[in-house]
XYZ file of C-alpha atoms in Angstrom:
541
model
C 0.078 -0.224 -0.020
C 1.268 3.333 -0.744
C 2.171 5.446 2.126
C -0.182 8.524 1.357
C -3.259 6.189 0.856
C -2.216 4.310 4.191
C -2.225 7.759 5.967
C -5.503 8.404 4.540
C -6.984 5.219 5.816
C -5.633 6.034 9.314
C -7.487 9.616 9.265
C -10.246 8.173 7.683
C -10.419 5.537 10.550
C -9.587 8.332 13.296
C -12.425 10.755 12.222
C -14.769 7.586 12.438
C -13.567 6.585 15.828
C -13.618 10.508 17.594
C -16.334 11.183 19.753
C -19.136 13.749 18.918
C -17.714 17.354 18.340
C -18.443 20.774 16.943
C -16.720 22.314 14.355
C -17.044 26.130 12.517
C -19.463 26.345 9.221
C -20.289 29.587 8.479
C -21.241 31.741 10.889
C -22.463 28.854 13.356
C -20.833 25.293 14.591
C -21.872 22.108 13.174
C -22.127 18.696 15.546
C -20.465 16.076 14.314
C -21.528 12.425 15.174
C -19.401 9.331 13.566
C -17.440 11.918 11.395
C -20.893 13.389 10.057
C -22.973 16.276 10.637
C -25.806 15.539 13.257
C -29.183 17.588 13.042
C -31.109 16.521 16.607
C -34.701 15.620 16.014
C -35.136 15.851 19.692
C -37.630 15.719 22.464
C -36.596 16.027 26.371
C -38.146 13.258 28.796
C -40.157 14.510 32.122
C -37.530 14.886 34.874
C -38.237 11.711 36.911
C -39.423 9.189 33.851
C -35.672 8.285 33.230
C -35.638 7.069 36.657
C -37.928 3.990 35.792
C -36.607 2.454 32.871
C -39.462 -0.094 33.033
C -41.715 2.556 32.707
C -39.685 4.457 29.844
C -39.612 1.061 27.766
C -43.039 1.370 26.078
C -42.392 4.973 24.812
C -39.575 4.125 22.367
C -42.323 3.060 19.802
C -44.000 6.464 20.013
C -40.964 8.145 19.770
C -40.029 6.094 16.502
C -43.492 7.348 15.289
C -42.510 10.528 15.953
C -39.473 10.229 13.836
C -37.270 11.362 16.374
C -33.204 10.400 16.709
C -32.570 11.519 19.805
C -34.212 11.409 23.735
C -33.099 14.167 25.764
C -32.884 12.515 29.593
C -31.624 13.335 32.984
C -29.357 11.383 34.709
C -29.097 12.154 38.477
C -26.384 12.500 40.924
C -28.536 11.248 44.145
C -28.891 7.834 41.356
C -25.366 7.180 40.698
C -23.971 8.170 43.848
C -26.151 7.344 46.346
C -22.768 6.928 48.757
C -19.783 8.947 48.620
C -17.594 7.227 46.412
C -19.770 4.264 45.425
C -21.078 4.625 42.293
C -23.927 3.009 40.925
C -24.360 2.619 36.972
C -27.614 0.982 36.342
C -29.381 3.998 36.008
C -27.445 5.261 33.177
C -26.617 1.095 31.394
C -30.198 0.965 31.551
C -31.195 3.992 29.422
C -27.990 3.522 26.894
C -29.318 0.254 26.403
C -32.913 1.028 25.275
C -31.387 4.048 23.459
C -29.214 1.526 21.709
C -32.451 -0.915 20.948
C -34.757 1.974 19.495
C -31.378 3.402 17.423
C -31.532 6.764 18.995
C -29.328 8.751 20.672
C -28.956 10.442 23.512
C -28.799 14.149 25.402
C -27.403 13.430 28.950
C -28.739 16.188 31.280
C -26.497 16.034 34.297
C -29.066 16.849 37.393
C -26.002 18.072 40.146
C -26.251 20.372 42.184
C -28.353 22.548 40.883
C -32.202 21.544 39.145
C -34.341 24.481 38.248
C -32.185 26.502 40.677
C -32.939 23.792 43.625
C -30.443 21.290 45.140
C -33.438 18.647 45.559
C -31.048 15.969 43.185
C -27.993 16.195 45.165
C -27.696 12.534 46.905
C -28.643 11.979 50.700
C -25.425 12.266 52.099
C -24.510 15.898 50.539
C -28.094 17.254 51.851
C -27.552 15.999 55.198
C -24.233 17.561 55.796
C -24.753 21.008 55.975
C -21.227 21.698 57.700
C -19.599 20.179 54.930
C -21.558 21.510 52.062
C -23.185 25.108 53.149
C -26.179 26.120 51.194
C -26.952 29.905 50.434
C -28.412 32.276 52.824
C -31.072 34.676 52.960
C -30.807 38.392 54.040
C -32.577 37.108 57.551
C -29.735 34.438 57.720
C -32.469 31.190 56.828
C -30.809 28.928 54.817
C -32.053 27.757 51.671
C -32.157 24.305 49.626
C -29.472 25.623 47.170
C -25.831 24.759 47.507
C -23.580 28.038 47.791
C -21.542 27.827 44.100
C -18.958 29.459 46.420
C -18.114 26.250 48.530
C -14.570 24.422 47.450
C -16.040 21.568 48.991
C -19.552 21.858 47.365
C -17.599 22.275 43.566
C -15.518 19.115 44.429
C -18.068 17.094 44.909
C -20.019 17.365 41.949
C -16.874 18.033 39.887
C -15.794 14.656 41.160
C -19.611 12.861 41.148
C -19.626 14.051 36.923
C -16.172 13.168 35.661
C -16.870 9.772 37.158
C -19.851 9.875 35.257
C -18.032 11.007 31.770
C -15.054 8.366 32.750
C -17.934 5.819 32.572
C -19.467 6.633 29.322
C -16.053 7.088 27.562
C -15.760 3.467 28.584
C -18.933 1.801 27.501
C -20.072 4.587 25.019
C -16.831 5.689 23.963
C -16.989 3.737 20.488
C -20.286 3.609 19.871
C -20.947 7.521 20.517
C -24.728 6.809 21.238
C -24.414 9.933 24.127
C -23.671 12.924 21.855
C -23.942 16.086 23.769
C -24.268 16.561 27.701
C -25.846 19.009 29.559
C -24.220 20.314 33.113
C -26.586 21.322 35.695
C -29.821 22.717 34.699
C -31.223 26.042 34.723
C -29.011 27.035 37.532
C -29.334 30.584 39.297
C -30.187 31.968 42.808
C -33.396 32.558 44.556
C -35.245 34.377 46.203
C -32.735 37.202 45.841
C -30.255 38.656 43.878
C -27.529 37.207 45.386
C -26.322 34.729 48.114
C -25.898 36.253 51.209
C -23.696 34.285 53.269
C -21.060 35.591 55.060
C -18.780 34.382 52.747
C -20.875 35.952 49.575
C -20.841 38.924 51.303
C -16.664 38.737 51.535
C -16.906 37.935 47.746
C -19.010 40.705 47.165
C -16.663 43.063 48.505
C -13.774 41.690 47.139
C -12.572 42.943 43.532
C -13.851 41.869 40.150
C -11.740 39.152 38.501
C -10.156 40.473 35.429
C -10.961 37.408 33.509
C -14.193 39.408 33.185
C -13.291 42.912 33.090
C -11.034 41.905 30.148
C -13.810 40.627 28.364
C -16.099 43.224 28.928
C -13.028 45.620 27.709
C -12.209 43.188 24.570
C -16.145 42.852 23.767
C -17.195 46.215 24.272
C -18.770 46.642 20.741
C -21.013 43.544 21.088
C -21.945 42.714 24.699
C -25.318 42.598 25.750
C -26.933 45.759 25.470
C -28.608 45.829 28.919
C -24.717 44.520 30.324
C -23.129 47.076 28.141
C -25.420 49.564 29.776
C -24.869 49.194 33.431
C -21.333 48.658 32.853
C -21.343 52.118 31.251
C -23.218 53.667 33.773
C -20.838 52.747 36.341
C -18.078 54.380 34.363
C -16.958 51.762 32.472
C -14.274 50.469 35.220
C -11.638 47.756 35.116
C -11.102 47.622 38.419
C -12.945 47.449 41.542
C -15.281 45.606 43.815
C -18.436 44.234 42.415
C -20.434 47.303 43.638
C -18.286 49.780 42.474
C -18.254 48.476 39.046
C -21.502 47.415 38.361
C -23.661 49.260 40.949
C -25.191 48.046 44.365
C -28.662 47.127 42.996
C -30.084 43.928 41.995
C -28.709 44.187 38.519
C -24.875 44.259 39.729
C -25.656 41.944 42.213
C -27.219 38.798 39.491
C -23.568 39.399 37.811
C -21.704 38.793 40.877
C -23.911 35.696 40.800
C -23.711 35.016 37.287
C -19.910 34.682 37.598
C -20.480 32.664 40.913
C -22.403 29.914 38.967
C -20.609 30.409 35.652
C -16.788 29.521 37.502
C -18.854 26.401 39.169
C -20.121 25.093 36.139
C -16.751 25.598 34.644
C -14.907 23.608 36.994
C -17.689 20.901 36.808
C -17.500 20.888 32.662
C -13.659 20.779 32.699
C -13.701 18.111 35.276
C -15.868 16.010 32.801
C -14.145 16.714 29.447
C -10.891 15.774 31.519
C -12.223 12.138 31.446
C -14.121 12.318 28.098
C -14.209 14.948 26.001
C -17.846 15.304 25.025
C -19.723 18.747 23.924
C -21.055 20.385 27.085
C -23.419 22.931 27.556
C -25.844 24.934 29.964
C -29.418 25.642 29.673
C -31.267 28.688 30.746
C -34.401 29.574 33.027
C -35.109 32.644 31.009
C -36.596 35.619 32.648
C -39.785 37.838 31.553
C -39.548 41.939 30.691
C -39.046 43.681 33.455
C -38.562 40.748 36.233
C -36.574 41.387 39.378
C -33.656 38.586 39.661
C -34.339 36.022 42.251
C -37.580 37.217 43.064
C -38.983 36.552 39.821
C -36.399 34.196 37.908
C -33.319 32.772 39.193
C -30.902 35.145 39.673
C -27.435 34.660 37.824
C -28.563 31.984 34.681
C -27.121 32.397 31.341
C -30.110 34.289 30.401
C -29.797 36.794 27.578
C -28.036 40.015 29.398
C -25.403 37.709 30.981
C -24.113 35.733 28.189
C -20.945 37.452 27.969
C -20.616 36.664 31.872
C -20.999 33.181 31.306
C -18.650 33.599 28.498
C -15.938 34.920 29.765
C -16.656 32.768 33.409
C -17.015 29.051 31.954
C -14.586 28.802 28.378
C -15.262 24.985 28.562
C -18.934 25.628 27.982
C -19.293 24.943 24.499
C -22.682 26.511 24.051
C -25.695 28.321 26.181
C -28.898 26.642 24.979
C -32.419 28.255 25.599
C -35.295 26.728 27.664
C -37.771 28.592 25.593
C -41.424 28.352 27.312
C -42.076 31.788 26.319
C -44.293 32.743 23.240
C -41.878 35.156 21.690
C -39.952 32.181 20.341
C -38.171 34.192 17.304
C -37.478 37.499 19.690
C -35.271 34.894 21.936
C -33.688 32.949 19.623
C -32.521 36.745 17.969
C -30.224 36.590 21.609
C -28.872 33.463 21.740
C -27.914 33.155 18.302
C -24.386 34.484 18.501
C -20.950 33.808 16.059
C -19.785 32.858 19.280
C -22.779 30.342 20.559
C -23.877 27.139 18.470
C -27.571 27.047 18.852
C -29.608 24.006 20.116
C -33.042 24.440 21.790
C -33.260 21.250 24.515
C -36.485 22.210 25.474
C -38.964 24.116 23.328
C -42.082 24.146 25.515
C -44.306 21.325 26.349
C -44.249 18.711 23.642
C -47.570 18.544 21.699
C -48.366 21.933 21.422
C -49.841 22.846 17.982
C -46.765 25.991 17.784
C -44.075 23.108 17.906
C -42.925 22.400 14.348
C -43.385 26.186 12.989
C -40.743 27.127 16.027
C -38.810 24.159 14.745
C -38.923 25.475 11.228
C -38.125 28.541 11.940
C -35.101 27.276 14.487
C -33.480 25.486 11.713
C -34.581 27.724 8.857
C -33.693 31.290 10.035
C -31.328 30.971 12.882
C -29.006 27.738 11.944
C -29.934 25.937 15.123
C -28.575 22.362 15.125
C -31.454 20.518 17.420
C -34.621 21.064 18.745
C -36.352 19.660 21.362
C -40.238 19.789 22.918
C -40.123 19.030 26.834
C -42.117 15.909 28.454
C -42.176 14.181 25.029
C -43.174 10.632 26.502
C -46.905 13.130 27.197
C -47.032 14.026 23.416
C -51.142 13.163 22.485
C -53.532 15.078 20.199
C -53.539 17.240 17.549
C -50.584 18.539 17.958
C -47.817 15.546 18.488
C -49.468 14.719 15.127
C -48.400 17.395 13.491
C -44.791 17.306 15.284
C -44.988 14.063 13.345
C -45.217 15.222 10.142
C -42.712 17.983 10.704
C -40.198 15.650 12.179
C -40.886 13.228 9.258
C -40.222 16.184 6.732
C -37.289 17.638 8.473
C -35.846 13.578 8.610
C -36.154 13.810 5.225
C -34.808 16.891 4.359
C -31.531 16.747 7.092
C -28.945 16.331 4.507
C -30.306 19.545 2.694
C -30.549 21.267 6.203
C -27.071 20.659 7.266
C -25.296 21.328 3.873
C -26.986 24.670 3.784
C -26.424 26.017 7.275
C -24.277 28.831 7.260
C -24.227 29.228 4.091
C -27.042 31.960 3.419
C -28.783 29.279 1.165
C -31.804 28.881 3.381
C -34.024 30.589 5.972
C -37.240 30.148 7.945
C -40.244 31.794 8.416
C -42.752 31.786 10.948
C -45.209 35.064 12.089
C -43.866 37.363 15.104
C -45.239 36.617 18.241
C -44.589 39.018 21.132
C -44.090 38.134 24.649
C -47.848 39.160 25.344
C -48.398 36.260 22.325
C -49.794 38.884 20.401
C -49.288 37.293 16.592
C -48.195 39.533 13.879
C -48.804 37.343 10.671
C -47.655 40.407 8.454
C -45.898 38.653 5.289
C -42.136 38.427 5.434
C -39.315 38.487 3.003
C -35.976 37.309 2.920
C -33.158 37.338 -0.337
C -31.834 33.979 -1.208
C -29.546 34.359 -4.577
C -31.564 36.001 -7.336
C -34.697 36.139 -6.049
C -36.453 37.874 -3.447
C -38.990 35.151 -1.704
C -42.255 36.581 0.284
C -44.115 34.142 2.738
C -47.411 34.964 3.659
C -49.227 33.053 6.536
C -52.891 33.667 5.945
C -54.124 30.669 4.213
C -56.217 32.198 1.428
C -58.107 28.979 0.764
C -58.897 28.455 3.894
C -61.240 30.797 6.087
C -59.430 33.666 7.467
C -61.404 33.369 10.674
C -59.809 30.542 13.246
C -56.720 30.107 11.026
C -54.194 30.004 14.165
C -51.180 31.410 11.976
C -48.500 31.005 14.774
C -48.710 27.274 13.977
C -48.132 28.235 10.340
C -44.052 27.800 9.035
C -41.908 26.861 6.592
C -38.130 26.535 5.422
C -36.718 27.791 1.813
C -33.625 26.407 0.553
C -32.010 27.602 -2.530
C -30.884 24.049 -4.282
C -29.440 26.120 -7.817
C -29.481 29.458 -9.613
C -33.367 29.123 -10.348
C -34.414 26.491 -7.979
C -35.816 26.199 -4.496
C -37.240 23.790 -2.207
C -40.556 25.106 0.277
C -41.288 22.906 3.030
C -43.613 23.490 5.611
C -47.275 24.612 6.588
C -49.818 27.478 5.977
C -47.557 29.397 3.923
C -47.720 30.878 0.015
C -44.543 31.978 -1.716
C -43.997 34.518 -4.230
C -40.523 35.012 -6.240
C -39.091 38.159 -7.519
C -36.003 38.767 -8.961
C -33.425 41.320 -7.470
C -30.099 41.086 -9.771
C -30.144 42.542 -13.413
C -32.393 40.886 -16.485
C -35.959 40.092 -16.798
C -37.928 41.697 -13.973
C -40.586 38.950 -13.722
C -40.287 35.286 -11.942
C -42.559 32.680 -13.176
C -43.386 29.333 -12.158
C -41.537 27.125 -14.762
C -42.320 23.988 -12.942
C -43.854 23.113 -8.804
C -43.439 19.457 -8.011
C -44.912 18.039 -4.419
C -43.091 14.810 -3.133
C -40.508 13.613 -0.795
C -37.190 11.805 -0.092
C -36.160 8.574 -0.082
C -32.726 7.836 1.324
C -31.717 11.508 -0.226
C -33.090 10.698 -3.742
C -36.235 13.235 -4.447
C -39.603 11.044 -5.519
C -42.056 13.257 -7.145
C -45.105 13.198 -6.440
C -47.917 15.640 -8.457
C -46.465 18.428 -10.655
C -48.692 21.333 -9.521
C -50.339 24.041 -11.978
C -53.476 25.478 -12.739
C -55.639 26.006 -9.469
C -53.210 24.280 -6.868
C -50.354 27.722 -7.932
C -53.446 30.133 -8.888
C -52.238 29.778 -12.447
C -48.649 30.416 -11.985
C -49.251 32.941 -9.268
C -47.849 31.448 -6.264
C -46.615 28.167 -4.532
C -48.861 27.183 -1.497
C -47.910 24.996 1.205
C -51.406 24.095 2.571
C -52.590 24.502 6.440
C -53.091 21.041 8.372
C -50.686 19.401 6.639
C -46.539 19.214 6.287
C -45.212 19.019 3.223
C -42.241 19.941 0.682
C -42.297 21.368 -2.621
C -39.340 21.680 -5.223
C -39.908 24.935 -7.262
C -38.300 25.819 -10.447
C -38.365 29.417 -11.760
C -37.715 31.499 -14.586
C -37.825 35.258 -15.865
C -39.484 37.104 -18.239
C -40.378 40.371 -19.603
């Protein structure tokens, strides 16, 4: 064998054996699994479901019918380390076995020191020993069921357990890659105040702001989250001093202190885990309502939109920050997290079975380049919403190779009506330019009664296949096309086909014309079902 060919063979073998990882693609990142780009069509289990493997087992057939390829499942500290230093891997290995039997991948959620801010999933030997494992305190000195992020013993115990989990995954799954992504902790943050009021926290708050944070603020000043930038600059953009001096004495400044403490804790746990098995690791977010107060209305110090930069500075081992989205303003939230330094994954897209989930998925994958989408409590998805999700996931499963190839290239976008935080739907037409054409999407199905249309369930993605060829996929959206480059000023529909992809190959169904395209005026994805059409355009005067 020639040396060059041997080298090539060895590189291919190494690539195939590499664990899942993220690689740059355009202005985002791609998840690579077994050497190939991977699109997560997921669903997250309820918090306690995976703790009873017998009860979980019948649901895998439902997951298969939904065209899911990934299950997002908790792994809790209390189950794997029931006594200090003694590990029980039964719950982990059982979950791995069921996922493999179903042919699915796993994203594991480490319910360690915090789950929804509280320390409910810490093992009993941690909970009972408050002298060794102190908790946060309120202003009146009473304790909370929240482990303090400032105590070395707390982070050391959590990091040892997480590293043991990752080492076990490497031993039993390092050549199988059933687990493709790991979340460290869950919706971290401080309640019911903006920061811990223990003596240790008071002393730290009176100390100097770390240079790692102020250096980040200086070097990223132009792109800082606007709320953080405004607060810092309101205090003269200081680069040294105590927390009160740099960020102010109010709750907003206290929250930045909390964010730094939680970020450093997550960094220590994630780094310990990566040293054992280098899988992509993320943190998730309990989002804040507009105008809400940190601590009293939402967990203070988590990686909410205005604190992303604090987390990026404090936890460089964390590969991405993933928002749990339970609010209606889905697109506005994605605007904050789809950053060049943050690959986009939505691990909890509200409750499974909602009628809005499929259109949110189209927007996330098409416009924002997400590599994964996952509604919560997937085992309870039922009714029309679950059927819509099944159809949409079937469509996305067919299109995955095209979506993965188009991410970050400017050849793909997504459409969904704008929805505000209070649920008001703006279903005015939207436009985007791909290649030589401006594409306008309308969300009112002109062939259905206007009254009763729930347009926030309408959505689609568009992929440019060639100079004059496009693919549209979704439900309840009508498209028109207009040239934007020199040449004949009008666009016509040369051919429109509906169909599906089978093993990556287009299988044509009906060729649409006449009434189906309103005599060549538009391309229509009917409401009430999810489908794919391929469109070839031509230009005329």
